[in-house]
């Protein structure tokens, strides 16, 4: 795949991001999670913090040939020095083409520049935890059937340096 551009999310990206989310149901997200994702996007669209426990939120889109191919961000927890990865995904038809890696590395660089003292954390499923291990994330907890029957939750952390 040729050049991938990563830029800040804007409200006109909403429909494309929702379509990317839907392309990843049911393996990577449950249909019930769509409402939570839309709440996140509402915050981004309105320039407000969507999560009560966040003091700052950041969201980005990946583009290739003027088409949005992925999206992902993070938020800084209000009471901790933690950057939590949020709603990272790539269009299902474009998995394993380097887009997710580019998006993740961009988020790492943003966290390092904006919040260098943070630990990076995330939760994901058994379908993607190995992807994050390649980037230094370590599993701290596993909860069987957390998201839905057959979809386990993996809590993971990574130190910035």
PDB file of C-alpha atoms in Angstrom:
ATOM      1  CA  UNK A   1       0.000   0.000   0.000  1.00  0.00           C
ATOM      2  CA  UNK A   2       1.341   3.439  -0.879  1.00  0.00           C
ATOM      3  CA  UNK A   3       1.500   6.412   1.429  1.00  0.00           C
ATOM      4  CA  UNK A   4      -0.802   6.554   4.408  1.00  0.00           C
ATOM      5  CA  UNK A   5      -1.541   9.984   5.851  1.00  0.00           C
ATOM      6  CA  UNK A   6      -2.628  10.368   9.453  1.00  0.00           C
ATOM      7  CA  UNK A   7      -4.404  13.531  10.534  1.00  0.00           C
ATOM      8  CA  UNK A   8      -6.721  14.773  13.261  1.00  0.00           C
ATOM      9  CA  UNK A   9     -10.315  13.590  13.120  1.00  0.00           C
ATOM     10  CA  UNK A  10     -12.948  16.109  12.007  1.00  0.00           C
ATOM     11  CA  UNK A  11     -16.774  15.826  12.144  1.00  0.00           C
ATOM     12  CA  UNK A  12     -17.009  15.139   8.400  1.00  0.00           C
ATOM     13  CA  UNK A  13     -15.082  11.866   9.039  1.00  0.00           C
ATOM     14  CA  UNK A  14     -17.854  10.462  11.253  1.00  0.00           C
ATOM     15  CA  UNK A  15     -19.705   8.395   8.641  1.00  0.00           C
ATOM     16  CA  UNK A  16     -16.500   6.787   7.348  1.00  0.00           C
ATOM     17  CA  UNK A  17     -15.406   5.903  10.901  1.00  0.00           C
ATOM     18  CA  UNK A  18     -18.784   4.318  11.664  1.00  0.00           C
ATOM     19  CA  UNK A  19     -18.560   2.269   8.459  1.00  0.00           C
ATOM     20  CA  UNK A  20     -15.085   1.078   9.484  1.00  0.00           C
ATOM     21  CA  UNK A  21     -16.468   0.091  12.879  1.00  0.00           C
ATOM     22  CA  UNK A  22     -19.350  -1.828  11.279  1.00  0.00           C
ATOM     23  CA  UNK A  23     -16.936  -3.654   8.965  1.00  0.00           C
ATOM     24  CA  UNK A  24     -15.301  -5.134  12.077  1.00  0.00           C
ATOM     25  CA  UNK A  25     -18.500  -6.589  13.631  1.00  0.00           C
ATOM     26  CA  UNK A  26     -18.754  -9.327  14.928  1.00  0.00           C
ATOM     27  CA  UNK A  27     -15.118 -10.501  15.152  1.00  0.00           C
ATOM     28  CA  UNK A  28     -13.494  -7.389  16.607  1.00  0.00           C
ATOM     29  CA  UNK A  29     -16.443  -5.415  18.029  1.00  0.00           C
ATOM     30  CA  UNK A  30     -19.952  -6.269  19.146  1.00  0.00           C
ATOM     31  CA  UNK A  31     -22.937  -4.477  17.644  1.00  0.00           C
ATOM     32  CA  UNK A  32     -23.759  -3.225  21.167  1.00  0.00           C
ATOM     33  CA  UNK A  33     -20.451  -1.327  21.243  1.00  0.00           C
ATOM     34  CA  UNK A  34     -21.502   0.885  18.330  1.00  0.00           C
ATOM     35  CA  UNK A  35     -23.488   3.154  20.696  1.00  0.00           C
ATOM     36  CA  UNK A  36     -20.357   3.622  22.855  1.00  0.00           C
ATOM     37  CA  UNK A  37     -18.298   4.450  19.777  1.00  0.00           C
ATOM     38  CA  UNK A  38     -20.912   6.974  18.667  1.00  0.00           C
ATOM     39  CA  UNK A  39     -20.759   8.607  22.124  1.00  0.00           C
ATOM     40  CA  UNK A  40     -16.983   8.952  21.665  1.00  0.00           C
ATOM     41  CA  UNK A  41     -17.508  10.491  18.216  1.00  0.00           C
ATOM     42  CA  UNK A  42     -20.143  12.883  19.617  1.00  0.00           C
ATOM     43  CA  UNK A  43     -17.514  14.241  21.984  1.00  0.00           C
ATOM     44  CA  UNK A  44     -14.996  14.600  19.166  1.00  0.00           C
ATOM     45  CA  UNK A  45     -17.591  16.294  16.918  1.00  0.00           C
ATOM     46  CA  UNK A  46     -18.523  18.790  19.632  1.00  0.00           C
ATOM     47  CA  UNK A  47     -14.973  19.443  20.816  1.00  0.00           C
ATOM     48  CA  UNK A  48     -15.842  18.078  24.253  1.00  0.00           C
ATOM     49  CA  UNK A  49     -14.411  15.306  26.380  1.00  0.00           C
ATOM     50  CA  UNK A  50     -16.692  12.303  25.841  1.00  0.00           C
ATOM     51  CA  UNK A  51     -15.521  10.232  28.817  1.00  0.00           C
ATOM     52  CA  UNK A  52     -16.137  11.344  32.406  1.00  0.00           C
ATOM     53  CA  UNK A  53     -12.782   9.953  33.540  1.00  0.00           C
ATOM     54  CA  UNK A  54     -10.777  11.800  30.852  1.00  0.00           C
ATOM     55  CA  UNK A  55      -9.078  15.164  31.079  1.00  0.00           C
ATOM     56  CA  UNK A  56      -8.061  15.193  27.382  1.00  0.00           C
ATOM     57  CA  UNK A  57      -8.972  13.172  24.278  1.00  0.00           C
ATOM     58  CA  UNK A  58      -7.333  12.873  20.872  1.00  0.00           C
ATOM     59  CA  UNK A  59      -8.612  11.120  17.741  1.00  0.00           C
ATOM     60  CA  UNK A  60      -7.059  10.578  14.326  1.00  0.00           C
ATOM     61  CA  UNK A  61      -7.907   9.085  10.957  1.00  0.00           C
ATOM     62  CA  UNK A  62      -5.679   7.274   8.487  1.00  0.00           C
ATOM     63  CA  UNK A  63      -6.182   8.147   4.827  1.00  0.00           C
ATOM     64  CA  UNK A  64      -5.037   6.490   1.646  1.00  0.00           C
ATOM     65  CA  UNK A  65      -5.961   7.904  -1.773  1.00  0.00           C
ATOM     66  CA  UNK A  66      -8.313  10.424  -0.090  1.00  0.00           C
ATOM     67  CA  UNK A  67     -10.265   7.616   1.556  1.00  0.00           C
ATOM     68  CA  UNK A  68     -10.408   7.041   5.296  1.00  0.00           C
ATOM     69  CA  UNK A  69      -9.023   3.569   5.964  1.00  0.00           C
ATOM     70  CA  UNK A  70      -8.666   3.594   9.752  1.00  0.00           C
ATOM     71  CA  UNK A  71      -9.169   5.608  12.909  1.00  0.00           C
ATOM     72  CA  UNK A  72      -7.898   5.587  16.460  1.00  0.00           C
ATOM     73  CA  UNK A  73      -7.071   7.772  19.382  1.00  0.00           C
ATOM     74  CA  UNK A  74      -6.392   7.956  23.071  1.00  0.00           C
ATOM     75  CA  UNK A  75      -7.430   9.812  26.161  1.00  0.00           C
ATOM     76  CA  UNK A  76      -5.591  10.909  29.275  1.00  0.00           C
ATOM     77  CA  UNK A  77      -7.178   9.623  32.464  1.00  0.00           C
ATOM     78  CA  UNK A  78      -8.220  12.388  34.842  1.00  0.00           C
ATOM     79  CA  UNK A  79      -6.764  10.958  38.054  1.00  0.00           C
ATOM     80  CA  UNK A  80      -3.770   9.013  36.747  1.00  0.00           C
ATOM     81  CA  UNK A  81      -0.732   9.344  34.510  1.00  0.00           C
ATOM     82  CA  UNK A  82      -2.264   6.940  32.014  1.00  0.00           C
ATOM     83  CA  UNK A  83      -2.889   7.338  28.294  1.00  0.00           C
ATOM     84  CA  UNK A  84      -5.667   4.902  27.325  1.00  0.00           C
ATOM     85  CA  UNK A  85      -5.856   3.840  23.702  1.00  0.00           C
ATOM     86  CA  UNK A  86      -9.378   4.376  22.368  1.00  0.00           C
ATOM     87  CA  UNK A  87     -11.315   3.053  19.406  1.00  0.00           C
ATOM     88  CA  UNK A  88      -8.475   2.000  17.143  1.00  0.00           C
ATOM     89  CA  UNK A  89      -9.556   0.161  14.007  1.00  0.00           C
ATOM     90  CA  UNK A  90      -8.875  -0.379  10.320  1.00  0.00           C
ATOM     91  CA  UNK A  91     -11.422  -1.222   7.633  1.00  0.00           C
ATOM     92  CA  UNK A  92     -11.798  -4.994   7.732  1.00  0.00           C
ATOM     93  CA  UNK A  93     -10.904  -5.395   4.042  1.00  0.00           C
ATOM     94  CA  UNK A  94      -7.595  -3.586   4.675  1.00  0.00           C
ATOM     95  CA  UNK A  95      -6.254  -5.538   7.658  1.00  0.00           C
ATOM     96  CA  UNK A  96      -2.585  -6.595   7.543  1.00  0.00           C
ATOM     97  CA  UNK A  97      -1.520  -3.800   5.181  1.00  0.00           C
ATOM     98  CA  UNK A  98       0.366  -1.672   7.728  1.00  0.00           C
ATOM     99  CA  UNK A  99      -2.393   0.862   8.412  1.00  0.00           C
ATOM    100  CA  UNK A 100      -2.918  -0.243  12.013  1.00  0.00           C
ATOM    101  CA  UNK A 101       0.815  -0.091  12.662  1.00  0.00           C
ATOM    102  CA  UNK A 102       1.062   3.443  11.231  1.00  0.00           C
ATOM    103  CA  UNK A 103      -1.900   4.582  13.310  1.00  0.00           C
ATOM    104  CA  UNK A 104      -0.505   3.033  16.490  1.00  0.00           C
ATOM    105  CA  UNK A 105       2.958   4.545  15.984  1.00  0.00           C
ATOM    106  CA  UNK A 106       1.369   7.957  15.349  1.00  0.00           C
ATOM    107  CA  UNK A 107      -0.519   7.679  18.639  1.00  0.00           C
ATOM    108  CA  UNK A 108       2.688   6.683  20.462  1.00  0.00           C
ATOM    109  CA  UNK A 109       4.445   9.769  19.091  1.00  0.00           C
ATOM    110  CA  UNK A 110       1.527  12.007  20.090  1.00  0.00           C
ATOM    111  CA  UNK A 111       1.493  10.625  23.627  1.00  0.00           C
ATOM    112  CA  UNK A 112       5.270  10.990  23.934  1.00  0.00           C
ATOM    113  CA  UNK A 113       5.087  14.618  22.746  1.00  0.00           C
ATOM    114  CA  UNK A 114       1.990  15.698  24.700  1.00  0.00           C
ATOM    115  CA  UNK A 115       2.059  13.503  27.823  1.00  0.00           C
ATOM    116  CA  UNK A 116       5.551  11.979  28.169  1.00  0.00           C
ATOM    117  CA  UNK A 117       5.065  10.767  31.748  1.00  0.00           C
ATOM    118  CA  UNK A 118       2.133   8.495  30.943  1.00  0.00           C
ATOM    119  CA  UNK A 119       1.945   4.738  30.880  1.00  0.00           C
ATOM    120  CA  UNK A 120      -0.006   3.594  27.813  1.00  0.00           C
ATOM    121  CA  UNK A 121      -2.833   1.138  28.429  1.00  0.00           C
ATOM    122  CA  UNK A 122      -5.570  -0.482  26.415  1.00  0.00           C
ATOM    123  CA  UNK A 123      -8.099  -3.247  26.418  1.00  0.00           C
ATOM    124  CA  UNK A 124      -8.563  -5.541  23.454  1.00  0.00           C
ATOM    125  CA  UNK A 125      -9.688  -9.058  22.642  1.00  0.00           C
ATOM    126  CA  UNK A 126      -8.000 -12.388  22.023  1.00  0.00           C
ATOM    127  CA  UNK A 127      -8.165 -11.558  18.314  1.00  0.00           C
ATOM    128  CA  UNK A 128      -5.758  -8.602  18.502  1.00  0.00           C
ATOM    129  CA  UNK A 129      -3.657  -8.806  21.684  1.00  0.00           C
ATOM    130  CA  UNK A 130      -0.746 -10.370  19.763  1.00  0.00           C
ATOM    131  CA  UNK A 131      -0.623  -7.344  17.448  1.00  0.00           C
ATOM    132  CA  UNK A 132      -0.068  -5.105  20.475  1.00  0.00           C
ATOM    133  CA  UNK A 133       2.548  -7.437  21.971  1.00  0.00           C
ATOM    134  CA  UNK A 134       4.725  -6.701  18.902  1.00  0.00           C
ATOM    135  CA  UNK A 135       4.837  -3.070  20.101  1.00  0.00           C
ATOM    136  CA  UNK A 136       5.849  -3.787  23.673  1.00  0.00           C
ATOM    137  CA  UNK A 137       2.454  -4.164  25.344  1.00  0.00           C
ATOM    138  CA  UNK A 138       2.242  -6.699  28.160  1.00  0.00           C
ATOM    139  CA  UNK A 139      -1.003  -8.382  29.223  1.00  0.00           C
ATOM    140  CA  UNK A 140      -1.907  -7.511  32.818  1.00  0.00           C
ATOM    141  CA  UNK A 141      -5.340  -9.186  33.057  1.00  0.00           C
ATOM    142  CA  UNK A 142      -7.652 -11.427  31.019  1.00  0.00           C
ATOM    143  CA  UNK A 143     -11.425 -11.612  31.562  1.00  0.00           C
ATOM    144  CA  UNK A 144     -13.168 -14.455  29.738  1.00  0.00           C
ATOM    145  CA  UNK A 145     -16.365 -13.578  27.817  1.00  0.00           C
ATOM    146  CA  UNK A 146     -16.121  -9.926  28.914  1.00  0.00           C
ATOM    147  CA  UNK A 147     -17.407  -8.240  25.749  1.00  0.00           C
ATOM    148  CA  UNK A 148     -19.765 -11.037  24.790  1.00  0.00           C
ATOM    149  CA  UNK A 149     -19.825 -14.833  24.810  1.00  0.00           C
ATOM    150  CA  UNK A 150     -16.601 -15.939  23.148  1.00  0.00           C
ATOM    151  CA  UNK A 151     -14.934 -12.491  23.172  1.00  0.00           C
ATOM    152  CA  UNK A 152     -12.436 -12.121  26.000  1.00  0.00           C
ATOM    153  CA  UNK A 153     -10.939  -8.868  27.275  1.00  0.00           C
ATOM    154  CA  UNK A 154      -7.166  -8.434  27.505  1.00  0.00           C
ATOM    155  CA  UNK A 155      -5.930  -5.474  29.556  1.00  0.00           C
ATOM    156  CA  UNK A 156      -2.465  -4.423  28.394  1.00  0.00           C
ATOM    157  CA  UNK A 157       0.172  -1.817  29.285  1.00  0.00           C
ATOM    158  CA  UNK A 158       3.277  -0.325  27.707  1.00  0.00           C
ATOM    159  CA  UNK A 159       5.856   2.040  29.144  1.00  0.00           C
ATOM    160  CA  UNK A 160       6.740   4.956  26.869  1.00  0.00           C
ATOM    161  CA  UNK A 161      10.514   4.637  27.166  1.00  0.00           C
TER     162      UNK A 161
END
